[in-house]
Amino acid sequence: MSDNDKTLGRRGLLRTAVAGAALLPVAAAVPAAAADEPQQHSSSGGGGGGGETAFTWLGNSGWRIEGNGHTVLFDPYLTRFPTHGFDPATPLTVATDVVDRYIGEPELVLVSHSHWDHFNDVPYIARSRGVRVVGTATTCHLLRAAGVDPAQLVVVKGGEVLDFGGYTVQVVASLHSRNATHRYWAPGTLTAPPAAPPGTIGELVEGDTLAFQVRFGDGPSALLTGASDFVEHTFAGLRPDIAMIAVESTARTTHRYVPRLLQALDHPRTVVPVHWDDFETPLTEPAAQSPGTDLDGLLAQVRQLSPRTRLIRPEHLATLHLRA
Protein backbone atom coordinates (compact mmCIF):
# COMPACT_ATOMS: atom_id res chain seq x y z
CA MET A 1 0.00 0.00 0.00
CA SER A 2 1.42 3.38 -1.00
CA ASP A 3 1.67 6.36 1.36
CA ASN A 4 -1.16 7.98 -0.60
CA ASP A 5 -3.35 4.91 -0.12
CA LYS A 6 -2.62 4.93 3.61
CA THR A 7 -3.64 8.57 3.74
CA LEU A 8 -6.91 7.86 1.97
CA GLY A 9 -7.66 4.98 4.30
CA ARG A 10 -6.95 7.07 7.35
CA ARG A 11 -9.15 9.96 6.33
CA GLY A 12 -12.00 7.87 4.93
CA LEU A 13 -13.64 7.72 1.55
CA LEU A 14 -15.43 10.94 0.64
CA ARG A 15 -18.16 10.56 -1.92
CA THR A 16 -19.68 13.38 -3.91
CA ALA A 17 -22.93 13.81 -5.74
CA VAL A 18 -23.74 17.06 -7.51
CA ALA A 19 -27.34 18.20 -8.00
CA GLY A 20 -28.75 14.71 -7.54
CA ALA A 21 -26.20 12.84 -9.66
CA ALA A 22 -24.95 9.40 -8.59
CA LEU A 23 -22.35 9.35 -5.83
CA LEU A 24 -18.80 9.29 -7.16
CA PRO A 25 -15.72 8.38 -5.10
CA VAL A 26 -13.37 11.33 -4.93
CA ALA A 27 -10.39 9.02 -5.07
CA ALA A 28 -11.48 7.72 -8.48
CA ALA A 29 -9.57 8.76 -11.56
CA VAL A 30 -11.56 11.85 -12.52
CA PRO A 31 -9.85 14.08 -15.11
CA ALA A 32 -9.06 17.45 -13.57
CA ALA A 33 -10.55 19.28 -16.53
CA ALA A 34 -13.87 17.52 -15.96
CA ALA A 35 -13.86 17.74 -12.18
CA ASP A 36 -13.99 21.53 -12.12
CA GLU A 37 -16.61 22.01 -14.82
CA PRO A 38 -19.61 24.13 -13.73
CA GLN A 39 -22.23 22.03 -11.99
CA GLN A 40 -25.90 21.77 -12.89
CA HIS A 41 -28.51 24.08 -11.38
CA SER A 42 -30.59 22.80 -8.49
CA SER A 43 -32.70 24.91 -6.16
CA SER A 44 -34.10 22.02 -4.16
CA GLY A 45 -33.22 21.61 -0.51
CA GLY A 46 -33.47 18.18 1.02
CA GLY A 47 -30.49 17.77 3.32
CA GLY A 48 -29.50 14.14 3.65
CA GLY A 49 -29.60 12.02 6.76
CA GLY A 50 -26.90 9.95 8.37
CA GLY A 51 -23.49 10.81 7.02
CA GLU A 52 -24.68 12.94 4.11
CA THR A 53 -24.50 16.73 4.14
CA ALA A 54 -26.02 18.96 1.44
CA PHE A 55 -24.25 22.20 0.51
CA THR A 56 -26.19 24.67 -1.65
CA TRP A 57 -24.12 27.55 -3.02
CA LEU A 58 -25.75 30.94 -2.52
CA GLY A 59 -23.11 32.80 -4.52
CA ASN A 60 -19.99 34.62 -3.28
CA SER A 61 -18.95 32.69 -0.13
CA GLY A 62 -22.51 31.89 0.92
CA TRP A 63 -23.87 28.42 1.67
CA ARG A 64 -27.04 26.76 2.89
CA ILE A 65 -25.88 23.62 4.68
CA GLU A 66 -28.28 20.81 5.58
CA GLY A 67 -27.55 17.60 7.41
CA ASN A 68 -28.58 15.44 10.35
CA GLY A 69 -31.92 17.24 10.47
CA HIS A 70 -30.45 20.74 10.76
CA THR A 71 -29.94 23.77 8.49
CA VAL A 72 -27.16 26.35 8.89
CA LEU A 73 -26.38 29.38 6.74
CA PHE A 74 -22.92 30.81 6.12
CA ASP A 75 -22.47 34.37 4.79
CA PRO A 76 -25.93 34.41 3.16
CA TYR A 77 -25.98 37.36 0.75
CA LEU A 78 -28.75 36.75 -1.77
CA THR A 79 -29.96 40.29 -2.58
CA ARG A 80 -26.93 41.10 -4.78
CA PHE A 81 -27.71 44.73 -5.57
CA PRO A 82 -25.50 46.91 -7.84
CA THR A 83 -22.81 48.97 -6.08
CA HIS A 84 -21.49 50.93 -9.06
CA GLY A 85 -17.90 49.90 -8.55
CA PHE A 86 -18.14 49.35 -4.78
CA ASP A 87 -19.23 52.94 -4.14
CA PRO A 88 -19.24 53.26 -0.31
CA ALA A 89 -22.36 55.45 -0.49
CA THR A 90 -24.44 52.66 -2.08
CA PRO A 91 -27.63 52.22 0.02
CA LEU A 92 -28.27 48.87 1.66
CA THR A 93 -31.39 47.06 0.46
CA VAL A 94 -32.80 43.60 1.07
CA ALA A 95 -34.76 41.56 -1.49
CA THR A 96 -36.87 39.78 1.11
CA ASP A 97 -38.68 37.64 -1.46
CA VAL A 98 -35.39 36.28 -2.80
CA VAL A 99 -33.99 35.67 0.69
CA ASP A 100 -37.15 33.87 1.82
CA ARG A 101 -37.18 31.71 -1.30
CA TYR A 102 -33.72 30.18 -0.88
CA ILE A 103 -32.64 30.10 2.77
CA GLY A 104 -34.78 27.13 3.78
CA GLU A 105 -35.47 26.76 7.51
CA PRO A 106 -32.20 27.83 9.16
CA GLU A 107 -31.59 27.60 12.88
CA LEU A 108 -28.17 29.28 12.86
CA VAL A 109 -26.26 31.82 10.76
CA LEU A 110 -22.46 31.97 10.66
CA VAL A 111 -20.87 35.25 9.52
CA SER A 112 -17.21 35.47 8.50
CA HIS A 113 -17.04 39.28 8.62
CA SER A 114 -19.24 42.34 8.31
CA HIS A 115 -18.78 43.61 4.74
CA TRP A 116 -22.09 43.97 2.90
CA ASP A 117 -21.55 40.99 0.58
CA HIS A 118 -21.49 38.72 3.64
CA PHE A 119 -23.66 40.60 6.15
CA ASN A 120 -26.34 42.56 4.27
CA ASP A 121 -29.18 40.01 4.49
CA VAL A 122 -28.31 38.68 7.95
CA PRO A 123 -30.27 41.25 10.02
CA TYR A 124 -33.47 40.47 8.08
CA ILE A 125 -32.92 36.72 8.42
CA ALA A 126 -32.27 37.03 12.16
CA ARG A 127 -35.28 39.25 12.81
CA SER A 128 -37.74 37.35 10.61
CA ARG A 129 -36.71 33.83 11.64
CA GLY A 130 -35.58 34.42 15.21
CA VAL A 131 -32.39 32.43 14.59
CA ARG A 132 -29.09 32.77 16.37
CA VAL A 133 -26.11 34.40 14.68
CA VAL A 134 -22.46 33.58 15.37
CA GLY A 135 -19.92 36.27 14.53
CA THR A 136 -17.36 38.76 15.75
CA ALA A 137 -18.14 41.50 18.25
CA THR A 138 -18.38 43.98 15.36
CA THR A 139 -20.88 41.77 13.53
CA CYS A 140 -22.99 41.51 16.69
CA HIS A 141 -22.81 45.26 17.38
CA LEU A 142 -24.09 45.93 13.85
CA LEU A 143 -26.88 43.40 14.29
CA ARG A 144 -27.98 45.02 17.53
CA ALA A 145 -28.08 48.40 15.77
CA ALA A 146 -30.25 46.78 13.08
CA GLY A 147 -32.79 45.67 15.67
CA VAL A 148 -31.77 42.07 16.31
CA ASP A 149 -32.44 40.78 19.83
CA PRO A 150 -29.11 40.53 21.72
CA ALA A 151 -30.23 37.12 23.04
CA GLN A 152 -29.85 35.79 19.49
CA LEU A 153 -26.20 36.83 19.17
CA VAL A 154 -23.16 34.65 19.90
CA VAL A 155 -19.88 36.60 19.98
CA VAL A 156 -16.79 34.56 19.11
CA LYS A 157 -13.12 35.34 18.59
CA GLY A 158 -11.63 32.15 17.15
CA GLY A 159 -10.64 28.94 18.89
CA GLU A 160 -14.10 28.07 20.17
CA VAL A 161 -15.61 24.65 19.41
CA LEU A 162 -19.39 24.95 19.78
CA ASP A 163 -21.74 21.98 20.12
CA PHE A 164 -25.24 22.75 18.88
CA GLY A 165 -26.61 19.23 19.29
CA GLY A 166 -26.42 17.30 16.04
CA TYR A 167 -23.61 19.42 14.62
CA THR A 168 -20.47 21.20 15.76
CA VAL A 169 -18.94 24.53 14.74
CA GLN A 170 -15.23 25.15 15.20
CA VAL A 171 -14.43 28.87 15.03
CA VAL A 172 -11.11 29.75 13.40
CA ALA A 173 -9.33 33.12 13.58
CA SER A 174 -8.60 34.26 10.04
CA LEU A 175 -7.70 37.30 7.93
CA HIS A 176 -9.37 39.38 5.26
CA SER A 177 -7.85 39.58 1.79
CA ARG A 178 -6.10 42.74 0.62
CA ASN A 179 -6.30 44.77 -2.56
CA ALA A 180 -3.50 45.64 -5.01
CA THR A 181 -2.17 48.31 -2.64
CA HIS A 182 -2.10 45.81 0.25
CA ARG A 183 -5.03 47.53 2.00
CA TYR A 184 -8.32 46.26 3.38
CA TRP A 185 -11.63 47.52 1.98
CA ALA A 186 -13.65 49.29 4.69
CA PRO A 187 -11.43 48.31 7.63
CA GLY A 188 -12.20 48.86 11.28
CA THR A 189 -13.86 47.31 14.31
CA LEU A 190 -16.68 48.45 16.56
CA THR A 191 -16.63 48.45 20.36
CA ALA A 192 -20.34 49.27 20.71
CA PRO A 193 -23.45 49.32 18.52
CA PRO A 194 -23.60 52.41 16.28
CA ALA A 195 -26.21 55.01 17.16
CA ALA A 196 -28.22 54.25 14.02
CA PRO A 197 -28.59 51.18 11.81
CA PRO A 198 -26.03 51.07 8.98
CA GLY A 199 -27.47 52.51 5.77
CA THR A 200 -24.68 52.19 3.19
CA ILE A 201 -22.14 49.55 2.25
CA GLY A 202 -19.32 51.79 3.50
CA GLU A 203 -20.78 51.73 7.01
CA LEU A 204 -20.35 47.97 7.19
CA VAL A 205 -16.73 47.73 8.33
CA GLU A 206 -14.86 44.43 8.20
CA GLY A 207 -14.57 43.99 11.97
CA ASP A 208 -12.02 41.12 11.81
CA THR A 209 -12.52 37.90 9.86
CA LEU A 210 -13.34 34.35 10.90
CA ALA A 211 -13.53 30.95 9.22
CA PHE A 212 -15.71 28.09 10.45
CA GLN A 213 -15.30 24.34 10.30
CA VAL A 214 -18.66 22.58 10.55
CA ARG A 215 -19.64 18.94 10.83
CA PHE A 216 -23.15 17.47 10.95
CA GLY A 217 -23.31 14.17 12.81
CA ASP A 218 -20.98 11.69 11.13
CA GLY A 219 -20.92 13.68 7.88
CA PRO A 220 -17.85 15.29 6.34
CA SER A 221 -16.04 18.18 8.00
CA ALA A 222 -16.19 21.35 5.89
CA LEU A 223 -14.08 24.48 6.25
CA LEU A 224 -15.95 27.65 5.25
CA THR A 225 -13.91 30.73 4.34
CA GLY A 226 -15.08 34.22 3.44
CA ALA A 227 -11.84 35.91 2.40
CA SER A 228 -8.62 34.95 0.65
CA ASP A 229 -6.10 35.12 3.46
CA PHE A 230 -5.62 33.10 6.62
CA VAL A 231 -3.66 32.67 9.84
CA GLU A 232 -1.33 29.78 9.17
CA HIS A 233 -1.04 28.40 12.69
CA THR A 234 -4.82 28.54 13.33
CA PHE A 235 -5.53 26.58 10.14
CA ALA A 236 -2.86 23.96 10.77
CA GLY A 237 -4.36 20.75 12.13
CA LEU A 238 -7.92 21.41 10.90
CA ARG A 239 -7.62 18.76 8.16
CA PRO A 240 -11.12 19.27 6.69
CA ASP A 241 -12.63 16.75 4.28
CA ILE A 242 -13.91 19.68 2.21
CA ALA A 243 -12.40 23.16 1.95
CA MET A 244 -14.48 26.01 0.56
CA ILE A 245 -11.54 28.23 -0.45
CA ALA A 246 -12.00 31.91 -1.26
CA VAL A 247 -10.25 32.82 -4.52
CA GLU A 248 -7.56 35.48 -4.31
CA SER A 249 -7.42 38.51 -6.56
CA THR A 250 -5.29 38.65 -9.68
CA ALA A 251 -2.98 41.02 -7.76
CA ARG A 252 -1.86 38.07 -5.58
CA THR A 253 -0.70 40.29 -2.71
CA THR A 254 -0.75 37.43 -0.18
CA HIS A 255 2.51 35.49 -0.40
CA ARG A 256 2.03 31.93 -1.77
CA TYR A 257 -1.59 31.91 -0.65
CA VAL A 258 -2.68 28.65 -2.27
CA PRO A 259 0.47 26.56 -1.59
CA ARG A 260 0.61 27.62 2.05
CA LEU A 261 -3.11 27.04 2.53
CA LEU A 262 -3.09 23.56 0.99
CA GLN A 263 -0.14 22.58 3.16
CA ALA A 264 -1.72 23.97 6.33
CA LEU A 265 -4.93 22.04 5.62
CA ASP A 266 -3.07 18.80 4.79
CA HIS A 267 -4.32 18.76 1.17
CA PRO A 268 -8.11 18.39 1.56
CA ARG A 269 -9.90 15.60 -0.28
CA THR A 270 -12.22 18.13 -1.97
CA VAL A 271 -11.72 21.83 -2.74
CA VAL A 272 -14.58 24.11 -3.79
CA PRO A 273 -13.52 27.61 -4.91
CA VAL A 274 -15.78 30.43 -3.66
CA HIS A 275 -15.85 34.23 -3.65
CA TRP A 276 -15.00 34.38 -7.37
CA ASP A 277 -18.35 35.36 -8.87
CA ASP A 278 -19.43 38.97 -9.10
CA PHE A 279 -21.69 40.19 -6.31
CA GLU A 280 -24.49 41.46 -8.54
CA THR A 281 -25.61 38.80 -11.05
CA PRO A 282 -28.91 37.35 -9.73
CA LEU A 283 -28.73 33.86 -8.29
CA THR A 284 -31.21 32.66 -10.91
CA GLU A 285 -28.59 33.33 -13.61
CA PRO A 286 -25.32 31.43 -14.12
CA ALA A 287 -22.45 32.65 -11.97
CA ALA A 288 -20.41 35.36 -13.68
CA GLN A 289 -16.76 35.51 -12.70
CA SER A 290 -15.53 38.81 -11.30
CA PRO A 291 -12.70 40.03 -13.57
CA GLY A 292 -10.44 40.72 -10.60
CA THR A 293 -10.46 37.15 -9.26
CA ASP A 294 -7.86 34.52 -10.13
CA LEU A 295 -10.10 31.47 -10.37
CA ASP A 296 -8.00 29.82 -13.08
CA GLY A 297 -4.88 30.37 -10.99
CA LEU A 298 -6.38 28.63 -7.97
CA LEU A 299 -7.59 25.68 -10.04
CA ALA A 300 -4.19 25.31 -11.70
CA GLN A 301 -2.30 25.46 -8.42
CA VAL A 302 -4.53 22.89 -6.73
CA ARG A 303 -4.16 20.53 -9.71
CA GLN A 304 -0.38 20.87 -9.59
CA LEU A 305 0.20 20.85 -5.83
CA SER A 306 -2.54 18.46 -4.73
CA PRO A 307 -3.31 16.16 -7.68
CA ARG A 308 -5.47 13.76 -5.62
CA THR A 309 -7.77 16.59 -4.53
CA ARG A 310 -11.11 16.76 -6.32
CA LEU A 311 -12.00 20.22 -7.59
CA ILE A 312 -15.65 21.22 -7.81
CA ARG A 313 -16.53 24.59 -9.29
CA PRO A 314 -19.98 25.42 -7.89
CA GLU A 315 -22.90 26.98 -9.69
CA HIS A 316 -25.57 29.29 -8.29
CA LEU A 317 -28.13 27.32 -6.25
CA ALA A 318 -26.53 23.96 -7.17
CA THR A 319 -26.48 21.45 -4.32
CA LEU A 320 -23.49 19.24 -3.53
CA HIS A 321 -24.38 16.05 -1.64
CA LEU A 322 -21.24 14.97 0.22
CA ARG A 323 -20.52 12.02 2.48
CA ALA A 324 -17.75 11.27 4.93
C-alpha positions as CSV (number, residue, x, y, z in Angstrom):
1,M,0.0,0.0,0.0
2,S,1.4,3.4,-1.0
3,D,1.7,6.4,1.4
4,N,-1.2,8.0,-0.6
5,D,-3.4,4.9,-0.1
6,K,-2.6,4.9,3.6
7,T,-3.6,8.6,3.7
8,L,-6.9,7.9,2.0
9,G,-7.7,5.0,4.3
10,R,-6.9,7.1,7.4
11,R,-9.2,10.0,6.3
12,G,-12.0,7.9,4.9
13,L,-13.6,7.7,1.6
14,L,-15.4,10.9,0.6
15,R,-18.2,10.6,-1.9
16,T,-19.7,13.4,-3.9
17,A,-22.9,13.8,-5.7
18,V,-23.7,17.1,-7.5
19,A,-27.3,18.2,-8.0
20,G,-28.8,14.7,-7.5
21,A,-26.2,12.8,-9.7
22,A,-25.0,9.4,-8.6
23,L,-22.4,9.4,-5.8
24,L,-18.8,9.3,-7.2
25,P,-15.7,8.4,-5.1
26,V,-13.4,11.3,-4.9
27,A,-10.4,9.0,-5.1
28,A,-11.5,7.7,-8.5
29,A,-9.6,8.8,-11.6
30,V,-11.6,11.8,-12.5
31,P,-9.9,14.1,-15.1
32,A,-9.1,17.4,-13.6
33,A,-10.6,19.3,-16.5
34,A,-13.9,17.5,-16.0
35,A,-13.9,17.7,-12.2
36,D,-14.0,21.5,-12.1
37,E,-16.6,22.0,-14.8
38,P,-19.6,24.1,-13.7
39,Q,-22.2,22.0,-12.0
40,Q,-25.9,21.8,-12.9
41,H,-28.5,24.1,-11.4
42,S,-30.6,22.8,-8.5
43,S,-32.7,24.9,-6.2
44,S,-34.1,22.0,-4.2
45,G,-33.2,21.6,-0.5
46,G,-33.5,18.2,1.0
47,G,-30.5,17.8,3.3
48,G,-29.5,14.1,3.7
49,G,-29.6,12.0,6.8
50,G,-26.9,10.0,8.4
51,G,-23.5,10.8,7.0
52,E,-24.7,12.9,4.1
53,T,-24.5,16.7,4.1
54,A,-26.0,19.0,1.4
55,F,-24.3,22.2,0.5
56,T,-26.2,24.7,-1.7
57,W,-24.1,27.5,-3.0
58,L,-25.7,30.9,-2.5
59,G,-23.1,32.8,-4.5
60,N,-20.0,34.6,-3.3
61,S,-19.0,32.7,-0.1
62,G,-22.5,31.9,0.9
63,W,-23.9,28.4,1.7
64,R,-27.0,26.8,2.9
65,I,-25.9,23.6,4.7
66,E,-28.3,20.8,5.6
67,G,-27.6,17.6,7.4
68,N,-28.6,15.4,10.3
69,G,-31.9,17.2,10.5
70,H,-30.5,20.7,10.8
71,T,-29.9,23.8,8.5
72,V,-27.2,26.4,8.9
73,L,-26.4,29.4,6.7
74,F,-22.9,30.8,6.1
75,D,-22.5,34.4,4.8
76,P,-25.9,34.4,3.2
77,Y,-26.0,37.4,0.7
78,L,-28.8,36.7,-1.8
79,T,-30.0,40.3,-2.6
80,R,-26.9,41.1,-4.8
81,F,-27.7,44.7,-5.6
82,P,-25.5,46.9,-7.8
83,T,-22.8,49.0,-6.1
84,H,-21.5,50.9,-9.1
85,G,-17.9,49.9,-8.6
86,F,-18.1,49.4,-4.8
87,D,-19.2,52.9,-4.1
88,P,-19.2,53.3,-0.3
89,A,-22.4,55.5,-0.5
90,T,-24.4,52.7,-2.1
91,P,-27.6,52.2,0.0
92,L,-28.3,48.9,1.7
93,T,-31.4,47.1,0.5
94,V,-32.8,43.6,1.1
95,A,-34.8,41.6,-1.5
96,T,-36.9,39.8,1.1
97,D,-38.7,37.6,-1.5
98,V,-35.4,36.3,-2.8
99,V,-34.0,35.7,0.7
100,D,-37.2,33.9,1.8
101,R,-37.2,31.7,-1.3
102,Y,-33.7,30.2,-0.9
103,I,-32.6,30.1,2.8
104,G,-34.8,27.1,3.8
105,E,-35.5,26.8,7.5
106,P,-32.2,27.8,9.2
107,E,-31.6,27.6,12.9
108,L,-28.2,29.3,12.9
109,V,-26.3,31.8,10.8
110,L,-22.5,32.0,10.7
111,V,-20.9,35.2,9.5
112,S,-17.2,35.5,8.5
113,H,-17.0,39.3,8.6
114,S,-19.2,42.3,8.3
115,H,-18.8,43.6,4.7
116,W,-22.1,44.0,2.9
117,D,-21.6,41.0,0.6
118,H,-21.5,38.7,3.6
119,F,-23.7,40.6,6.1
120,N,-26.3,42.6,4.3
121,D,-29.2,40.0,4.5
122,V,-28.3,38.7,7.9
123,P,-30.3,41.3,10.0
124,Y,-33.5,40.5,8.1
125,I,-32.9,36.7,8.4
126,A,-32.3,37.0,12.2
127,R,-35.3,39.2,12.8
128,S,-37.7,37.4,10.6
129,R,-36.7,33.8,11.6
130,G,-35.6,34.4,15.2
131,V,-32.4,32.4,14.6
132,R,-29.1,32.8,16.4
133,V,-26.1,34.4,14.7
134,V,-22.5,33.6,15.4
135,G,-19.9,36.3,14.5
136,T,-17.4,38.8,15.8
137,A,-18.1,41.5,18.3
138,T,-18.4,44.0,15.4
139,T,-20.9,41.8,13.5
140,C,-23.0,41.5,16.7
141,H,-22.8,45.3,17.4
142,L,-24.1,45.9,13.8
143,L,-26.9,43.4,14.3
144,R,-28.0,45.0,17.5
145,A,-28.1,48.4,15.8
146,A,-30.2,46.8,13.1
147,G,-32.8,45.7,15.7
148,V,-31.8,42.1,16.3
149,D,-32.4,40.8,19.8
150,P,-29.1,40.5,21.7
151,A,-30.2,37.1,23.0
152,Q,-29.8,35.8,19.5
153,L,-26.2,36.8,19.2
154,V,-23.2,34.7,19.9
155,V,-19.9,36.6,20.0
156,V,-16.8,34.6,19.1
157,K,-13.1,35.3,18.6
158,G,-11.6,32.2,17.2
159,G,-10.6,28.9,18.9
160,E,-14.1,28.1,20.2
161,V,-15.6,24.7,19.4
162,L,-19.4,25.0,19.8
163,D,-21.7,22.0,20.1
164,F,-25.2,22.7,18.9
165,G,-26.6,19.2,19.3
166,G,-26.4,17.3,16.0
167,Y,-23.6,19.4,14.6
168,T,-20.5,21.2,15.8
169,V,-18.9,24.5,14.7
170,Q,-15.2,25.2,15.2
171,V,-14.4,28.9,15.0
172,V,-11.1,29.7,13.4
173,A,-9.3,33.1,13.6
174,S,-8.6,34.3,10.0
175,L,-7.7,37.3,7.9
176,H,-9.4,39.4,5.3
177,S,-7.8,39.6,1.8
178,R,-6.1,42.7,0.6
179,N,-6.3,44.8,-2.6
180,A,-3.5,45.6,-5.0
181,T,-2.2,48.3,-2.6
182,H,-2.1,45.8,0.3
183,R,-5.0,47.5,2.0
184,Y,-8.3,46.3,3.4
185,W,-11.6,47.5,2.0
186,A,-13.6,49.3,4.7
187,P,-11.4,48.3,7.6
188,G,-12.2,48.9,11.3
189,T,-13.9,47.3,14.3
190,L,-16.7,48.5,16.6
191,T,-16.6,48.5,20.4
192,A,-20.3,49.3,20.7
193,P,-23.5,49.3,18.5
194,P,-23.6,52.4,16.3
195,A,-26.2,55.0,17.2
196,A,-28.2,54.3,14.0
197,P,-28.6,51.2,11.8
198,P,-26.0,51.1,9.0
199,G,-27.5,52.5,5.8
200,T,-24.7,52.2,3.2
201,I,-22.1,49.5,2.3
202,G,-19.3,51.8,3.5
203,E,-20.8,51.7,7.0
204,L,-20.3,48.0,7.2
205,V,-16.7,47.7,8.3
206,E,-14.9,44.4,8.2
207,G,-14.6,44.0,12.0
208,D,-12.0,41.1,11.8
209,T,-12.5,37.9,9.9
210,L,-13.3,34.3,10.9
211,A,-13.5,31.0,9.2
212,F,-15.7,28.1,10.4
213,Q,-15.3,24.3,10.3
214,V,-18.7,22.6,10.6
215,R,-19.6,18.9,10.8
216,F,-23.1,17.5,11.0
217,G,-23.3,14.2,12.8
218,D,-21.0,11.7,11.1
219,G,-20.9,13.7,7.9
220,P,-17.8,15.3,6.3
221,S,-16.0,18.2,8.0
222,A,-16.2,21.3,5.9
223,L,-14.1,24.5,6.2
224,L,-15.9,27.6,5.2
225,T,-13.9,30.7,4.3
226,G,-15.1,34.2,3.4
227,A,-11.8,35.9,2.4
228,S,-8.6,34.9,0.6
229,D,-6.1,35.1,3.5
230,F,-5.6,33.1,6.6
231,V,-3.7,32.7,9.8
232,E,-1.3,29.8,9.2
233,H,-1.0,28.4,12.7
234,T,-4.8,28.5,13.3
235,F,-5.5,26.6,10.1
236,A,-2.9,24.0,10.8
237,G,-4.4,20.8,12.1
238,L,-7.9,21.4,10.9
239,R,-7.6,18.8,8.2
240,P,-11.1,19.3,6.7
241,D,-12.6,16.7,4.3
242,I,-13.9,19.7,2.2
243,A,-12.4,23.2,1.9
244,M,-14.5,26.0,0.6
245,I,-11.5,28.2,-0.4
246,A,-12.0,31.9,-1.3
247,V,-10.2,32.8,-4.5
248,E,-7.6,35.5,-4.3
249,S,-7.4,38.5,-6.6
250,T,-5.3,38.7,-9.7
251,A,-3.0,41.0,-7.8
252,R,-1.9,38.1,-5.6
253,T,-0.7,40.3,-2.7
254,T,-0.7,37.4,-0.2
255,H,2.5,35.5,-0.4
256,R,2.0,31.9,-1.8
257,Y,-1.6,31.9,-0.6
258,V,-2.7,28.6,-2.3
259,P,0.5,26.6,-1.6
260,R,0.6,27.6,2.1
261,L,-3.1,27.0,2.5
262,L,-3.1,23.6,1.0
263,Q,-0.1,22.6,3.2
264,A,-1.7,24.0,6.3
265,L,-4.9,22.0,5.6
266,D,-3.1,18.8,4.8
267,H,-4.3,18.8,1.2
268,P,-8.1,18.4,1.6
269,R,-9.9,15.6,-0.3
270,T,-12.2,18.1,-2.0
271,V,-11.7,21.8,-2.7
272,V,-14.6,24.1,-3.8
273,P,-13.5,27.6,-4.9
274,V,-15.8,30.4,-3.7
275,H,-15.8,34.2,-3.6
276,W,-15.0,34.4,-7.4
277,D,-18.3,35.4,-8.9
278,D,-19.4,39.0,-9.1
279,F,-21.7,40.2,-6.3
280,E,-24.5,41.5,-8.5
281,T,-25.6,38.8,-11.1
282,P,-28.9,37.4,-9.7
283,L,-28.7,33.9,-8.3
284,T,-31.2,32.7,-10.9
285,E,-28.6,33.3,-13.6
286,P,-25.3,31.4,-14.1
287,A,-22.5,32.7,-12.0
288,A,-20.4,35.4,-13.7
289,Q,-16.8,35.5,-12.7
290,S,-15.5,38.8,-11.3
291,P,-12.7,40.0,-13.6
292,G,-10.4,40.7,-10.6
293,T,-10.5,37.1,-9.3
294,D,-7.9,34.5,-10.1
295,L,-10.1,31.5,-10.4
296,D,-8.0,29.8,-13.1
297,G,-4.9,30.4,-11.0
298,L,-6.4,28.6,-8.0
299,L,-7.6,25.7,-10.0
300,A,-4.2,25.3,-11.7
301,Q,-2.3,25.5,-8.4
302,V,-4.5,22.9,-6.7
303,R,-4.2,20.5,-9.7
304,Q,-0.4,20.9,-9.6
305,L,0.2,20.9,-5.8
306,S,-2.5,18.5,-4.7
307,P,-3.3,16.2,-7.7
308,R,-5.5,13.8,-5.6
309,T,-7.8,16.6,-4.5
310,R,-11.1,16.8,-6.3
311,L,-12.0,20.2,-7.6
312,I,-15.6,21.2,-7.8
313,R,-16.5,24.6,-9.3
314,P,-20.0,25.4,-7.9
315,E,-22.9,27.0,-9.7
316,H,-25.6,29.3,-8.3
317,L,-28.1,27.3,-6.3
318,A,-26.5,24.0,-7.2
319,T,-26.5,21.4,-4.3
320,L,-23.5,19.2,-3.5
321,H,-24.4,16.1,-1.6
322,L,-21.2,15.0,0.2
323,R,-20.5,12.0,2.5
324,A,-17.7,11.3,4.9
